[in-house]
Short mmCIF file of C-alpha atoms in Angstrom, two decimals:
data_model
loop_
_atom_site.label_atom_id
_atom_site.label_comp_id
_atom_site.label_asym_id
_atom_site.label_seq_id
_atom_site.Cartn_x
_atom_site.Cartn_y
_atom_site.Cartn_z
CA UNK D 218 -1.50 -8.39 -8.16
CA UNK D 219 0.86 -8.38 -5.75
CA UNK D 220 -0.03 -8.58 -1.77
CA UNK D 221 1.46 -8.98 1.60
CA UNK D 222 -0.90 -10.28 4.42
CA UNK D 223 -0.79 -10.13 8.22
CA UNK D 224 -2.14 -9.60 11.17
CA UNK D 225 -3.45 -5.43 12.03
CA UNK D 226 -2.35 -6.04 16.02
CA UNK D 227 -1.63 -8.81 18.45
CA UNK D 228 -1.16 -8.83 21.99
CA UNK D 229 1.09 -10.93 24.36
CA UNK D 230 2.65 -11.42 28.01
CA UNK D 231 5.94 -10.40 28.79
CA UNK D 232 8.23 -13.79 28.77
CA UNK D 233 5.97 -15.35 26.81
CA UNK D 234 6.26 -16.27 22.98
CA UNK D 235 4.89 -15.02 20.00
CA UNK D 236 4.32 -15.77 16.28
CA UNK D 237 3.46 -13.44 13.83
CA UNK D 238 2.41 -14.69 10.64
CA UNK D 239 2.83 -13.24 6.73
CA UNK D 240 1.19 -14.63 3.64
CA UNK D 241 2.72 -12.97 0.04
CA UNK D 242 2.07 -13.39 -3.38
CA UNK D 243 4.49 -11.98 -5.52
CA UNK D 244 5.58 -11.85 -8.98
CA UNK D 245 8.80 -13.69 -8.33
CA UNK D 246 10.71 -14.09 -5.72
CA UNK D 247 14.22 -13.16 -4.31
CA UNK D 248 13.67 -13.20 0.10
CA UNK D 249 11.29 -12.20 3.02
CA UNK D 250 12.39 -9.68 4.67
CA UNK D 251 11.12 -8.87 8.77
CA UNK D 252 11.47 -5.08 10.45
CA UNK D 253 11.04 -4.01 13.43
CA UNK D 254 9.40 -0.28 14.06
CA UNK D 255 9.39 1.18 17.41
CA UNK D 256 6.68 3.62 17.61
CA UNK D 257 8.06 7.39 16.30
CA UNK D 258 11.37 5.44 15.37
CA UNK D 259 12.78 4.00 11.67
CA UNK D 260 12.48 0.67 10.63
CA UNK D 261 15.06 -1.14 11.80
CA UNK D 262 15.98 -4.69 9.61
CA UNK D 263 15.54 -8.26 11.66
CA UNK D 264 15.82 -11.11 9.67
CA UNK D 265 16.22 -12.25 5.61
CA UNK D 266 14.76 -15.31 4.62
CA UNK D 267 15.48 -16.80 1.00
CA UNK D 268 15.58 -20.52 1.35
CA UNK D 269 12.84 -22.34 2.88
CA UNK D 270 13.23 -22.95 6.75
CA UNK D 271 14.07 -21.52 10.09
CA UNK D 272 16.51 -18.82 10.82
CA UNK D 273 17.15 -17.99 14.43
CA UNK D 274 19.05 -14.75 15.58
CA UNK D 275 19.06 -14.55 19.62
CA UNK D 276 15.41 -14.22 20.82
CA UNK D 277 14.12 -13.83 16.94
CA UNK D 278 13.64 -16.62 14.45
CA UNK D 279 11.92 -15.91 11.03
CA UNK D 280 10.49 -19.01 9.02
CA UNK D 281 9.89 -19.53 5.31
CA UNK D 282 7.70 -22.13 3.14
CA UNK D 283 8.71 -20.54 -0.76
CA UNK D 284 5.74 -23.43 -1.95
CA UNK D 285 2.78 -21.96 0.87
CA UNK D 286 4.32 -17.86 0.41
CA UNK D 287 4.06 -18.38 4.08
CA UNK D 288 6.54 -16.64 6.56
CA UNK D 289 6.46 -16.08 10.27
CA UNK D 290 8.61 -14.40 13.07
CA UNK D 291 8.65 -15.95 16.23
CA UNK D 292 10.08 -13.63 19.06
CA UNK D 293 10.41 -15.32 22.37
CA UNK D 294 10.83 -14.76 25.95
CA UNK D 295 9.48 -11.76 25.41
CA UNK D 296 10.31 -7.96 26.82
CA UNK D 297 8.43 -4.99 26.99
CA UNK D 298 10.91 -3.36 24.65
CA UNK D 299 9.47 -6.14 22.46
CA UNK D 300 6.11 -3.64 21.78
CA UNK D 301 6.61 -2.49 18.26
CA UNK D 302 5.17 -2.81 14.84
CA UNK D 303 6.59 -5.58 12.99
CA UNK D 304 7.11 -5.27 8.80
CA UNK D 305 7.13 -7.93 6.97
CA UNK D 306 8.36 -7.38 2.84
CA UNK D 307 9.10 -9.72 0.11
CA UNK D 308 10.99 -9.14 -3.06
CA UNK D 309 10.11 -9.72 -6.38
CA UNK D 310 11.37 -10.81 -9.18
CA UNK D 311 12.32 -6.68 -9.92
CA UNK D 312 14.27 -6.85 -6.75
CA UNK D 313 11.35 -4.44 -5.32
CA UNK D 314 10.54 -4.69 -1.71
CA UNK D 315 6.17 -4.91 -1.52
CA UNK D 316 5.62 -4.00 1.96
CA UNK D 317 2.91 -5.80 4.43
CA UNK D 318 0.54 -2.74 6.82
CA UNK D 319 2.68 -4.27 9.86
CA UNK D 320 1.53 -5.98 12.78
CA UNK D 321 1.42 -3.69 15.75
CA UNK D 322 2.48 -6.22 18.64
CA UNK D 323 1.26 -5.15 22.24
CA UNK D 324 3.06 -6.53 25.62
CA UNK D 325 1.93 -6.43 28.95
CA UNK D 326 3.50 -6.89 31.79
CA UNK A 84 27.17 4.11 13.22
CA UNK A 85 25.44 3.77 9.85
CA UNK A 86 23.55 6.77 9.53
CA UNK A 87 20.70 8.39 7.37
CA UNK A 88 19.50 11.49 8.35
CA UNK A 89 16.33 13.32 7.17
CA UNK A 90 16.45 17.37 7.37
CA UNK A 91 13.24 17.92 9.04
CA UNK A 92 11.68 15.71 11.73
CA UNK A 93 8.12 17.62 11.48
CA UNK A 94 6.76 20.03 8.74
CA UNK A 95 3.36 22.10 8.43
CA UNK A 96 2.75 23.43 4.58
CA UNK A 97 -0.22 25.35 2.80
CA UNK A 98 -2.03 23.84 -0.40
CA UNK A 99 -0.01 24.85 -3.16
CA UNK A 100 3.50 25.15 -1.68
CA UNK A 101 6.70 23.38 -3.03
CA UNK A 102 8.11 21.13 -0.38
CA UNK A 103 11.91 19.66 -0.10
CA UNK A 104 12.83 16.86 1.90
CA UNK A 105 16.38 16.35 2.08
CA UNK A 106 17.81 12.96 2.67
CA UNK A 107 21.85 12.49 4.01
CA UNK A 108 23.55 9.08 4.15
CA UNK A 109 26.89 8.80 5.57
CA UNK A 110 27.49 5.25 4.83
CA UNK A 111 28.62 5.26 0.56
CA UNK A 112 25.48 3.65 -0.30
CA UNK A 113 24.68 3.80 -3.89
CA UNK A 114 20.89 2.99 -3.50
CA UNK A 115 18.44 5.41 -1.75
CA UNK A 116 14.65 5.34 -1.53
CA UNK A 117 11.70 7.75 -0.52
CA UNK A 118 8.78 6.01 0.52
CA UNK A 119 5.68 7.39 2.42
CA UNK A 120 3.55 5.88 5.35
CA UNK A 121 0.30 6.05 6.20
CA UNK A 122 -1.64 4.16 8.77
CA UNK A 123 -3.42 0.73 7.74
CA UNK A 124 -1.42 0.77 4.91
CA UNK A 125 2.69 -0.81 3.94
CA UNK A 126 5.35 1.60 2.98
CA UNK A 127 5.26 2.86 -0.33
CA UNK A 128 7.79 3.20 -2.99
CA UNK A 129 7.20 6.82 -4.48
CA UNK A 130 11.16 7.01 -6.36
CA UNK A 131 14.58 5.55 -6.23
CA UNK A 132 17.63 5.45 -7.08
CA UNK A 133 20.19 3.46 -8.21
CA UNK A 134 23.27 5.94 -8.66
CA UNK A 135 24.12 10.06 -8.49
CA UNK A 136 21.84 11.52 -11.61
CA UNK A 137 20.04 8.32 -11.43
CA UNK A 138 16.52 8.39 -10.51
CA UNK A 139 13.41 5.65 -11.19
CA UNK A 140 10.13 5.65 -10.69
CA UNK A 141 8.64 3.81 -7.95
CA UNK A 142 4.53 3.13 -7.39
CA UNK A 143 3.52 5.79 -6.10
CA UNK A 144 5.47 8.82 -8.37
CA UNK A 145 3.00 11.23 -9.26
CA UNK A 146 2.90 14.86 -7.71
CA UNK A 147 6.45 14.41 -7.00
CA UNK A 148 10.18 14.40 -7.94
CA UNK A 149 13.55 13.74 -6.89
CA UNK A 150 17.02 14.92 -7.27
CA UNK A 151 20.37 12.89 -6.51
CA UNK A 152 23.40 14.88 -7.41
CA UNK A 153 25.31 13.77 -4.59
CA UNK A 154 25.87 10.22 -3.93
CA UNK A 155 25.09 11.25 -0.43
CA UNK A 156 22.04 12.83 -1.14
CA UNK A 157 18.48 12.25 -2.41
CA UNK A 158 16.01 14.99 -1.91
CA UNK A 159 11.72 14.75 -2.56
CA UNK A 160 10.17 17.66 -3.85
CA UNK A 161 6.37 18.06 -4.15
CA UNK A 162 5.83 21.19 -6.64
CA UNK A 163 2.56 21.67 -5.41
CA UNK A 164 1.73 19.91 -1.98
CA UNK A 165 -2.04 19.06 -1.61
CA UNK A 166 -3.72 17.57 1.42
CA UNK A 167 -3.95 13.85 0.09
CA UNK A 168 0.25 14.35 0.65
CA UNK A 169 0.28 14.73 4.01
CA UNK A 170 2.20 11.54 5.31
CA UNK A 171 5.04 10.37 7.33
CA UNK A 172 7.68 10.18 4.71
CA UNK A 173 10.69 7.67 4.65
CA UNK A 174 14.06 7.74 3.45
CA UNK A 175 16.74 4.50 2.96
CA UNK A 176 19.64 3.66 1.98
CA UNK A 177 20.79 0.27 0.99
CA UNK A 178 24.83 -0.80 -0.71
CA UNK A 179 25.33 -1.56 -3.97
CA UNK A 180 23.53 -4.81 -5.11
CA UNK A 181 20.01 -4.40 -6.38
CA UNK A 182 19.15 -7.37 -4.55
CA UNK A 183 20.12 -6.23 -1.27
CA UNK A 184 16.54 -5.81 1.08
CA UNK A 185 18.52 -4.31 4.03
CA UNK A 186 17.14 -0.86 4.28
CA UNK A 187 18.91 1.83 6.30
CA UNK A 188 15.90 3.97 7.19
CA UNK A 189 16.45 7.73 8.14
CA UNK A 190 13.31 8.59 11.31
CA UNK A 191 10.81 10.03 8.82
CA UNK A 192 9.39 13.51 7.97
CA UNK A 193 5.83 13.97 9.22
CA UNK A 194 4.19 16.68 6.65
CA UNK A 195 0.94 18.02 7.60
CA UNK A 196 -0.88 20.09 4.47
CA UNK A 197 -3.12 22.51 5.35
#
């Protein structure tokens, strides 16, 4: 079957850095995809990850390993604007987007 | 701004009812989604579609259907709502190739079934 993995909640310190991780297994696979959901709010895209390695965007980077079905998002220097649920989806070979539960990610101050 | 906009932010129905949610996008997309999302749990696909009169199945279709005869707009309808449908429903939009995983997401529906 097909199945996204990660962690339910994590909590970290404003300014600080944080990696959240996101194990898939897919049938096929065509990118790893990272949103960002502020609580009440839409999902909001962050980062796209196809080949394997590290894209950085500002305070966001999102890693992939295609031969582990390992990705993570690394958000640093962190903000209290920062607290939201993170999604993490891959696509399969049906160009389908199979959706992780979301990490809920708690700063404080 | 890209914008999708869902008609009703908040909705109480009785067992039985029929339900629309109405689904705007102002940005040409030709693909929209409905997904639904409930705690502990990822999104869901429950239909899609792919162009106007065009609508697919997605993993989650039964006790509801769609209707796209707008490019602009994709509406859910449950015929019959029962109490295992109440959910925060999502809406998307995404342009024209298949393969394209950036979602426009509308701010949800909440429907409570009483």
């Amino acid at each position: 079957g097909q199945n996204i993995d990660q962690p339910t909640e994590m909590t970290a310190t404003e300014g600080a850095i944080v990696q959240i991780n996101c194990t898939y297994q897919t049938s096929g696979f065509n990118g790893l995809f990272w949103y960002q959901q502020h609580a009440g709010e839409a999902p909001t895209f962050l980062s796209y990850n196809v080949l394997d390695g590290l894209e950085e965007k500002g305070r966001f980077s999102s890693f992939l390993s295609r031969s582990k079905g390992y990705s993570y998002l690394l958000l640093k220097e962190l903000q209290m604007k920062d607290s939201a649920s993170y999604l993490c989806a891959a696509m399969d070979s049906n160009y389908q987007l199979i959706w992780g539960a979301g990490t809920k990610l708690i700063i404080k101050p | 701004d890209v914008k999708v906009t869902q008609s009703s932010r908040y909705l109480v129905k009785r067992t039985g009812e029929k339900v629309f949610l109405e689904c705007v996008q102002d940005m040409d997309h030709e693909n929209m989604f409905w997904y639904r999302q409930d705690p502990g749990l990822g999104l869901r696909l429950i239909y899609f579609s792919y162009d106007v009169k065009m609508k697919e199945k997605g993993d989650i279709p039964e006790g509801y259907s769609v209707s796209r005869e707008k490019k602009e707009r994709f509406s859910l309808i449950l015929e019959s709502a029962s109490t295992n449908q109440t959910s925060m429903y999502l809406c998307a939009s995404s342009p024209g190739e298949r393969e394209s995983g950036e979602l426009f997401f509308g701010e949800g529906s909440r429907l409570t079934v009483l």
